[in-house]
Coordinates of C-alpha atoms in Angstrom, one line a residue:
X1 CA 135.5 96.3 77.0
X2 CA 131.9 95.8 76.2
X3 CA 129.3 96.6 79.4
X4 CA 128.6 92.8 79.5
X5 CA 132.1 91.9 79.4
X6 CA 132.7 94.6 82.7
X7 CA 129.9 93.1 84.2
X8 CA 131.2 89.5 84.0
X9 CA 134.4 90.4 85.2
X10 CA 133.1 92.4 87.9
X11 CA 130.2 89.7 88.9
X12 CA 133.8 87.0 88.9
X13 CA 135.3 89.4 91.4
X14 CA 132.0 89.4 93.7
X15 CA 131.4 85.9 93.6
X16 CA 134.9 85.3 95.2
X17 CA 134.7 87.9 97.5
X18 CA 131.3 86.4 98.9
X19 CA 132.5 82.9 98.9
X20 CA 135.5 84.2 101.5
X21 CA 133.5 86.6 103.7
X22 CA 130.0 86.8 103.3
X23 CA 128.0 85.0 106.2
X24 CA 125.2 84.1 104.3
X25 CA 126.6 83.5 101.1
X26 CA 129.0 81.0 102.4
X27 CA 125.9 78.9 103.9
X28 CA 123.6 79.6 100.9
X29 CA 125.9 78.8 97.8
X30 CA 126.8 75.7 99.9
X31 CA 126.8 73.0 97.4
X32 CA 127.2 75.5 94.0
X33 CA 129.8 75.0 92.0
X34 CA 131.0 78.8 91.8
X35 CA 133.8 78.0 89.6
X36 CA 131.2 77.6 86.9
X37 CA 129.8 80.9 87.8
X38 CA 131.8 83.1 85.0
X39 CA 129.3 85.7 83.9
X40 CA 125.7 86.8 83.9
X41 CA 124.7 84.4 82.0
X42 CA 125.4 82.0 84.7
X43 CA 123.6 83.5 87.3
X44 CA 120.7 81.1 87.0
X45 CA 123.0 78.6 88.9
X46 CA 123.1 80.4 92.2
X47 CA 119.7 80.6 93.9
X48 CA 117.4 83.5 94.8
X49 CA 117.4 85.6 97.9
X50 CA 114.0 86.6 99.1
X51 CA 113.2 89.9 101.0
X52 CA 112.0 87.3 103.3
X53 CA 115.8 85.7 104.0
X54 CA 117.2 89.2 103.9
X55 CA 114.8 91.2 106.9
X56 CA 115.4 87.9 108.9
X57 CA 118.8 88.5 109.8
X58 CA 120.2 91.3 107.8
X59 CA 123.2 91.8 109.8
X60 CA 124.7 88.1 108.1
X61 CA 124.3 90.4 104.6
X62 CA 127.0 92.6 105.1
X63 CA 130.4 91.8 103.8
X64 CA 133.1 90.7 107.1
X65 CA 135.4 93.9 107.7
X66 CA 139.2 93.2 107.2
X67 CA 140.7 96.3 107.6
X68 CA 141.0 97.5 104.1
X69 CA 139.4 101.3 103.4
X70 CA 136.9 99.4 100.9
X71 CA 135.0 98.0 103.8
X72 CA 135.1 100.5 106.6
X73 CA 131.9 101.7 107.7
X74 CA 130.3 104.8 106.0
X75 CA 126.7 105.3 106.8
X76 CA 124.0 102.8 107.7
X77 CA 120.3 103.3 105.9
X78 CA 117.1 101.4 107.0
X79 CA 114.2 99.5 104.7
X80 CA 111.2 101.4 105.1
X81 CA 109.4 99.0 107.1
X82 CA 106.1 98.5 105.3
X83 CA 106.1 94.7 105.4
X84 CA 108.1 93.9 108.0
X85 CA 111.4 95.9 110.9
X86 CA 113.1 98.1 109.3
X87 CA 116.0 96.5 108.3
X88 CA 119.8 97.8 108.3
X89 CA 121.5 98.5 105.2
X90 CA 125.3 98.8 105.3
X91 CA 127.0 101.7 103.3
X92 CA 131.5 101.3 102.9
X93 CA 132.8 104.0 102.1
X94 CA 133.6 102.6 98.6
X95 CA 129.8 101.9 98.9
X96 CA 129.2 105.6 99.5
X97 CA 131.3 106.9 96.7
X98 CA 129.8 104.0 94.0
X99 CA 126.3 105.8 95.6
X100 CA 127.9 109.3 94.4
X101 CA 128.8 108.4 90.5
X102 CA 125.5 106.5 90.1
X103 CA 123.4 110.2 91.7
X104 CA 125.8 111.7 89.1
X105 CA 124.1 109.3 86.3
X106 CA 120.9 109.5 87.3
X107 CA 121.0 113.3 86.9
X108 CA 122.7 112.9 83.1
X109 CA 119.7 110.6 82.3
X110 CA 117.1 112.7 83.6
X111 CA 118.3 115.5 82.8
X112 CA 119.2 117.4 85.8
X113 CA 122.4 119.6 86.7
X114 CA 124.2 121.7 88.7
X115 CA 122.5 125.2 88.1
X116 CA 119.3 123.6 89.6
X117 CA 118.0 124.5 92.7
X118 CA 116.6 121.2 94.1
X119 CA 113.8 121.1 97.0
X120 CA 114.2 117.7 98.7
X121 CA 110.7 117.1 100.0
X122 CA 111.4 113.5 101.0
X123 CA 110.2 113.6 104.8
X124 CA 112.9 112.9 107.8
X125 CA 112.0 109.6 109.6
X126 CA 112.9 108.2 112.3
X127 CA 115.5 105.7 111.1
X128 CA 118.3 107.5 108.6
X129 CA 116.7 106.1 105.1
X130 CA 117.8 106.2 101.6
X131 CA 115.5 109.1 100.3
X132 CA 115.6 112.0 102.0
X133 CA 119.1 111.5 102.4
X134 CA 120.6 110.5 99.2
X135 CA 118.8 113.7 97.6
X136 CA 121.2 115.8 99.5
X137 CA 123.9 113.7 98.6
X138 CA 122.7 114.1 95.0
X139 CA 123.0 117.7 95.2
X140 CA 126.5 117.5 97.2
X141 CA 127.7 115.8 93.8
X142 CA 126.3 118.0 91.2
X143 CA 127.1 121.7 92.8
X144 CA 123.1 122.0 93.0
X145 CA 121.6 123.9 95.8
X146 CA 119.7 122.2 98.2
X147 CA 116.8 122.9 100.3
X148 CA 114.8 120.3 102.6
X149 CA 111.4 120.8 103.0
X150 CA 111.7 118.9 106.4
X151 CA 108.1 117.1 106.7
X152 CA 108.5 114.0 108.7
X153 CA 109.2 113.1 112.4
X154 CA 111.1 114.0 114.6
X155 CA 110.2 112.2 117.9
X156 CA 112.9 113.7 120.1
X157 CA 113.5 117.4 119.3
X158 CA 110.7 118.3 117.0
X159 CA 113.2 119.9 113.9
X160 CA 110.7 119.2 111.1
X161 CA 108.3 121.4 109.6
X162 CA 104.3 121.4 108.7
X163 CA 102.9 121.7 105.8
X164 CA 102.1 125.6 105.1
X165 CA 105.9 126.4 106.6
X166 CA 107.1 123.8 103.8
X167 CA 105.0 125.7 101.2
X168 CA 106.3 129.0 102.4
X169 CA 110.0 128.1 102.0
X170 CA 109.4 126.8 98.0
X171 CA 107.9 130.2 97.4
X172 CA 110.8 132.0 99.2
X173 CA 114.1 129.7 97.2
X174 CA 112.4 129.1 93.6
X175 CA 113.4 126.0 93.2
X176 CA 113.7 124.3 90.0
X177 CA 113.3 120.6 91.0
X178 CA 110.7 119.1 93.3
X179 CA 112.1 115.9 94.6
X180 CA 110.2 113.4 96.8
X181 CA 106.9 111.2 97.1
X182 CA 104.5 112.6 94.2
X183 CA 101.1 112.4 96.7
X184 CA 103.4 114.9 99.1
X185 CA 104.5 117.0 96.2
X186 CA 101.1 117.6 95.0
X187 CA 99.9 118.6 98.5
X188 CA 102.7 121.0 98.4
X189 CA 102.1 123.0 95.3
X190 CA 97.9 123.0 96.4
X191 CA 99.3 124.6 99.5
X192 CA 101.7 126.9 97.9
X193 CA 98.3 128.1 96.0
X194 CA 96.1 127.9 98.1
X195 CA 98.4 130.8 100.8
X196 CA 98.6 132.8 96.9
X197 CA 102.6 132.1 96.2
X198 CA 103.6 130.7 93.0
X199 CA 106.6 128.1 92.0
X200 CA 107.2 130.0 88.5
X201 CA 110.9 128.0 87.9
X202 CA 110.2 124.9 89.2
X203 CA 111.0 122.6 85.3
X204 CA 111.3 119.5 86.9
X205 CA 109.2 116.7 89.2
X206 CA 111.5 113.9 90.3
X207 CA 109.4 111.4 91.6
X208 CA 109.6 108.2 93.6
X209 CA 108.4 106.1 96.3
X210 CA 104.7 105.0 94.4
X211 CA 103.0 104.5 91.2
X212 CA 102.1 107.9 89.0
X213 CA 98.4 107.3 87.6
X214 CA 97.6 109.1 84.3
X215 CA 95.4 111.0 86.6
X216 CA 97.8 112.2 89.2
X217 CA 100.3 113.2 86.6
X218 CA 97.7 115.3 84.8
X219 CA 96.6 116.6 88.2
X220 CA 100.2 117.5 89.2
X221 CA 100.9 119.5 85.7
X222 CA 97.6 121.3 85.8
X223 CA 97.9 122.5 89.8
X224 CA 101.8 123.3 88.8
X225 CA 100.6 125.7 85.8
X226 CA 98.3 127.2 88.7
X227 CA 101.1 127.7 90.4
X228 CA 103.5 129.5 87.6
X229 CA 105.3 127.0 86.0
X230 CA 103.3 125.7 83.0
X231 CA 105.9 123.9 81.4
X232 CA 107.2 121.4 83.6
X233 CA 109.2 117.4 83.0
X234 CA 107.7 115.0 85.3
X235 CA 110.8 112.6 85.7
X236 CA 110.0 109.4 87.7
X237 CA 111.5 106.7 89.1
X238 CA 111.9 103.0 90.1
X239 CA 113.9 103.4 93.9
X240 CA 114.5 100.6 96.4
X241 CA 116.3 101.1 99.6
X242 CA 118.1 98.4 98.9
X243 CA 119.8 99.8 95.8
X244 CA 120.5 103.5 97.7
X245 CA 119.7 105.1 94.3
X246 CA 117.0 104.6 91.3
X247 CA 116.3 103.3 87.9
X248 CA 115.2 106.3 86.3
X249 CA 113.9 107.6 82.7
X250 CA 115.5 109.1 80.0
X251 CA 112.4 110.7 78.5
X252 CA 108.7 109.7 79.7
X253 CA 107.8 106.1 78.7
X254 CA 111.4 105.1 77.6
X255 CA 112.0 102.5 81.1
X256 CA 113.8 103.0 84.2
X257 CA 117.5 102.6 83.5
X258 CA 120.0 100.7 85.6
X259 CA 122.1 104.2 86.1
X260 CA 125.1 102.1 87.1
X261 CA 125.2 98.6 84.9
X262 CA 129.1 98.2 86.2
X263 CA 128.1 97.7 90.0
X264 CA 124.2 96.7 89.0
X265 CA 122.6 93.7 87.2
X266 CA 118.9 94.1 86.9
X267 CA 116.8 91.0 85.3
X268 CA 113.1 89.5 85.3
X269 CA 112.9 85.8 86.0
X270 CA 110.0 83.5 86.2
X271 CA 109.2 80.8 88.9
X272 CA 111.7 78.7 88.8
X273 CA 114.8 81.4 88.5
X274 CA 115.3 81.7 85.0
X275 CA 115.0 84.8 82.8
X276 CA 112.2 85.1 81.2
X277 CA 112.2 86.3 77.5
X278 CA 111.7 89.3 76.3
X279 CA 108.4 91.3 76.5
X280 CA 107.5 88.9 79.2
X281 CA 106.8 89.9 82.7
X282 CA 108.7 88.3 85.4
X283 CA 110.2 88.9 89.0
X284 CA 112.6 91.5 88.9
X285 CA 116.1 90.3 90.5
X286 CA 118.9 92.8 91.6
X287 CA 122.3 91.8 91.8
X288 CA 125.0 93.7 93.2
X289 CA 128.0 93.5 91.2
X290 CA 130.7 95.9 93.3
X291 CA 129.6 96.1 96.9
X292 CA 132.3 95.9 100.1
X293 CA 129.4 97.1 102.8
X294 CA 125.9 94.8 102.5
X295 CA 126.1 92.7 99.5
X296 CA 122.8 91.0 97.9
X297 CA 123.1 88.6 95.1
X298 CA 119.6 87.5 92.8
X299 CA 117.7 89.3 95.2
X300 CA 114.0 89.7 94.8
X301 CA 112.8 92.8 94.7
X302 CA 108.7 92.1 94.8
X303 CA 107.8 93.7 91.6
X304 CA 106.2 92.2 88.6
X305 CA 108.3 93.6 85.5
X306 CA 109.2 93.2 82.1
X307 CA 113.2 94.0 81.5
X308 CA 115.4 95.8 78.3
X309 CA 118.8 94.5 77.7
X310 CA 119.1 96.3 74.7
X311 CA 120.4 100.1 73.9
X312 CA 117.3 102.8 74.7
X313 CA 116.2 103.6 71.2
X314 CA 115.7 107.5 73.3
X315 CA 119.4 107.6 74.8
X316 CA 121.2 104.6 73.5
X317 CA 122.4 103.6 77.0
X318 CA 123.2 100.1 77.9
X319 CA 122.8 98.0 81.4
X320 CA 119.5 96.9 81.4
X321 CA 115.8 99.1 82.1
X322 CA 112.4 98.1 83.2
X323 CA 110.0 98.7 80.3
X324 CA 107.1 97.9 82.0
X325 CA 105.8 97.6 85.3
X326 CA 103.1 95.1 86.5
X327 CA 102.7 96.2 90.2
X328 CA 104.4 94.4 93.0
X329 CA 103.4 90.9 94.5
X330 CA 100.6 91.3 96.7
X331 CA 99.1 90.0 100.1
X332 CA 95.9 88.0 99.8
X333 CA 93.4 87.9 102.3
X334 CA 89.6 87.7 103.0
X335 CA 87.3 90.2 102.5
X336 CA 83.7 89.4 102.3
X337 CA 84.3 85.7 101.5
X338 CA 86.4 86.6 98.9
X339 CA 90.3 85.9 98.7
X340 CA 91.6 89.1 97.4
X341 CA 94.9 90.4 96.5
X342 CA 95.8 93.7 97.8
X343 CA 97.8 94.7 95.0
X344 CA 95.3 93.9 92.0
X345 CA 92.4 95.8 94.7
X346 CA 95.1 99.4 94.7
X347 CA 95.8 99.0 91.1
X348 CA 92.0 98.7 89.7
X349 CA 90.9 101.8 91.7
X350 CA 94.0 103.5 90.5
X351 CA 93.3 103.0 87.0
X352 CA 89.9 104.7 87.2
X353 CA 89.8 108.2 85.4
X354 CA 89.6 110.7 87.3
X355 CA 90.6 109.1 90.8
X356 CA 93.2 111.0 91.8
X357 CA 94.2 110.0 95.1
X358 CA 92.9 106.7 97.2
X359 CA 92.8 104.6 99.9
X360 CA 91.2 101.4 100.9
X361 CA 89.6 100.5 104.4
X362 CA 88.6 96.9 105.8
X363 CA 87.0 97.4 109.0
X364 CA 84.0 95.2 110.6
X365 CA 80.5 95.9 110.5
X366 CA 80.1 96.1 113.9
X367 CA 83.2 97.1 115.9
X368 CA 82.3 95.8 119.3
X369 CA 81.7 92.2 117.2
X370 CA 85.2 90.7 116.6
X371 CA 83.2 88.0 114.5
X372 CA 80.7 90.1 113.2
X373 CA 80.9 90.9 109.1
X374 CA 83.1 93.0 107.2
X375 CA 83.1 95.4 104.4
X376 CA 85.6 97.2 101.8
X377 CA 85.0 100.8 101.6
X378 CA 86.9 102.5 99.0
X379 CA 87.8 106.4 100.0
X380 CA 89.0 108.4 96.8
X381 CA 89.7 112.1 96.1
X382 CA 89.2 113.4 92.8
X383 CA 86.2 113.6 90.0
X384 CA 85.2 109.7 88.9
X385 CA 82.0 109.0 89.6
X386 CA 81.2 106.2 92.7
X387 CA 79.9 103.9 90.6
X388 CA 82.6 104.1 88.1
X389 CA 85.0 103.3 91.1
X390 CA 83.0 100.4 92.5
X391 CA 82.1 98.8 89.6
X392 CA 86.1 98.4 88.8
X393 CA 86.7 97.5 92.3
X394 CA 83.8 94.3 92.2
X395 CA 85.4 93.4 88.7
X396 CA 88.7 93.3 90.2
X397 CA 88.1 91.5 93.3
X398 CA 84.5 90.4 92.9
X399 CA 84.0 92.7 96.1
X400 CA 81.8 95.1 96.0
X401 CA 83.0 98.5 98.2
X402 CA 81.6 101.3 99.4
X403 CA 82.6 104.2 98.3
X404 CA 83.5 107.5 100.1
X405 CA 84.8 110.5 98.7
X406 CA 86.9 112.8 100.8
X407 CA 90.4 115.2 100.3
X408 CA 93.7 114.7 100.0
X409 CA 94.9 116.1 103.8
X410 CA 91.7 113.7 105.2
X411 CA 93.2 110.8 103.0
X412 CA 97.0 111.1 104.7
X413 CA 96.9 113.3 107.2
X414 CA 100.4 112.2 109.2
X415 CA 102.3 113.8 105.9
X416 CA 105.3 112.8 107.5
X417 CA 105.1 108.8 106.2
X418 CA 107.4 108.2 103.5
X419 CA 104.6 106.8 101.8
X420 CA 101.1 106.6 101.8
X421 CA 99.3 103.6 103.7
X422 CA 97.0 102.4 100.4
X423 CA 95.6 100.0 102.5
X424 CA 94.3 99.3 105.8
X425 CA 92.7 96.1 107.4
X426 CA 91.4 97.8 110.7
X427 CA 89.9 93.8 111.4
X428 CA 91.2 92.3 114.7
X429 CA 93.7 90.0 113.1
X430 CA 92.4 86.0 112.6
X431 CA 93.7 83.3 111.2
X432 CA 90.9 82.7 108.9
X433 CA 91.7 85.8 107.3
X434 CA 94.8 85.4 105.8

């Protein structure tokens, strides 16, 4: 049986099992004629859930329990909160295993394995989330050795570690893989040589959790053959909490593969729903095709893609892989007059050589004046020139920022978030605004 041909029968299976017991999917499909629904290529007849529907009441997401060992609770993992609650994402324990095999496939495509030693420097948070957890899990299932560099939170007993003790522990269990956030890992290695140590077997970066610009890869490589390891993969990846694992890349440039097309359908579709051709950018949609715990069908994921269906001309593998990626939808607001996209503002100053880090800050002129003016001012680390980076910014956004340069550790000092704030509107919040 062909992958498409697993998928269909799999999505068949799904589509029952949602009709029977899934509280939203009972009241959403109301009306569809599921019968018709026989195989991906039908998807286009049930509608699209937004991150919106999903956040609102989360808890109507997750499959009905009925007893069987399919559906009995595992583990619960939250979303990371940026946009909205963190929301709860159910794990079965058949969830939990499925979770295992596709860690298991991500490490075949990326090419790690069981003689690594593997530093998870995902930080703890509050809420149990899929990152720093699922790397130890990923290491449970290989036979790697694990490591947690313990960043983070830990608002009760204070477990977690600063900065310079995380550096300290990479030099003391050469590790061979750097996992977590790439803006945390680079501060890492700059700390582990700025206290003298060296990482001399670290081979691999696997990254996720934010955009790598050509110049923070370049900066990553160059302060990692400062620290010893001259010769090292930088292996990203396209995670999102509600998926529990990542699309990842066979070599550098090849896409982010679906790991696990048999209990994942990945697609980009346009306005109305439908897939969009290919080469063409569209919304990328995640359905889950073998899920007893929470169970999300056509679900929008926020990102701007363009999708593969065919075989990798790198690996050859099958099941779909985002071959491009056009940043994620965006909040518009005022700024200066001008209705601006916060997503097309982070991606023009990250495109600038030579800006290695950034930030952007709305605050008021005057902040004793609610109503008083405002202004953009674009903070940065690395060696572009200001004008470089404004002049990008005002062709972006047809703002024109100020710009401040300034470190890494003044940038994100709280290195316990799981991932940088990008942007802050410091404005008291008006309606006018948005």
């Amino acid at each position: 049986m062909d992958c498409r041909q697993v998928q269909d029968a799999a999505l068949r299976s799904t589509v029952a099992r949602l009709a029977a017991a899934h509280p939203f999917y009972r009241e959403h499909w109301a009306g569809v004629d599921l019968a018709a629904v026989r195989g991906i290529d039908d998807l286009p007849l049930l509608p699209l859930t937004t991150k919106a529907m999903f956040t609102a009441e989360p808890e109507r997401f997750r499959l009905e329990p009925d007893g069987s060992p399919e559906r009995q609770l595992w583990d619960i993992a939250y979303t990371s909160g940026s946009t909205s609650a963190p929301a709860p994402i159910y794990q079965s324990a058949y969830d939990f295993h499925a979770i295992l095999a596709a860690q298991v496939r991500m490490a075949e495509i990326r090419g790690m394995h069981g003689e690594d030693r593997i530093a998870n420097l995902y930080p703890l948070t509050p809420q149990p989330h899929g990152a720093w957890t699922r790397a130890n899990h990923a290491a449970a299932v290989l036979g790697a050795t694990v490591v947690c560099g313990m960043s983070g939170t830990s608002p009760w007993f204070g477990v977690t570690r600063r900065l310079p003790e995380v550096a300290d522990l990479l030099v003391a269990t050469r590790p061979t893989v750097l996992w977590g956030v790439p803006s945390y890992v680079r501060r890492v290695v700059d700390e582990v040589t700025r206290r003298g140590g060296t990482l001399p077997d670290v081979r691999m970066l696997a990254i996720s959790g934010e955009a790598v610009t050509p110049a923070m890869a370049a900066q990553l490589a160059q302060l990692l053959a400062a620290a010893g390891a001259p010769d090292v993969v930088i292996s990203n990846s396209l995670g999102a909490s509600e998926l529990q694992y990542g699309l990842v890349e066979c070599v550098a440039g090849a896409g982010f593969h679906n790991p696990v097309p048999e209990l994942l359908h990945i697609d980009a579709v346009d306005d109305d729903g439908l897939p969009v051709p290919p080469g063409t950018a569209g919304a990328l949609t995640m359905t889950h095709l073998d899920r007893h715990g929470t169970v999300l069908v056509r679900y929008l994921l926020g990102d701007r893609v363009e999708v593969a269906h065919d075989a990798c001309p790198h690996c050859g593998r099958l099941g779909g892989r985002v071959v491009a990626h056009h940043g994620r939808s965006g909040r518009s607001l005022k700024i200066k007059g001008q209705l601006v996209d916060t997503t097309v503002l982070e991606a023009a100053i990250a495109a600038v050589p030579g800006v290695a880090d950034h930030r952007a800050v709305v605050r008021l002129l005057d902040p004793a004046d609610p109503l008083s003016g405002d202004e953009l001012v674009v903070q940065v680390c690395g060696s572009s020139p200001p004008d470089r980076v404004a002049a990008a910014v005002k062709l972006a956004t047809r703002v024109t920022p100020a710009v401040e340069f300034t470190t890494a550790d003044a940038l994100f000092p709280a290195d316990e978030r799981m991932k940088p704030r990008r942007f802050v509107d410091e404005r008291p919040a008006l309606e006018s605004r948005t």
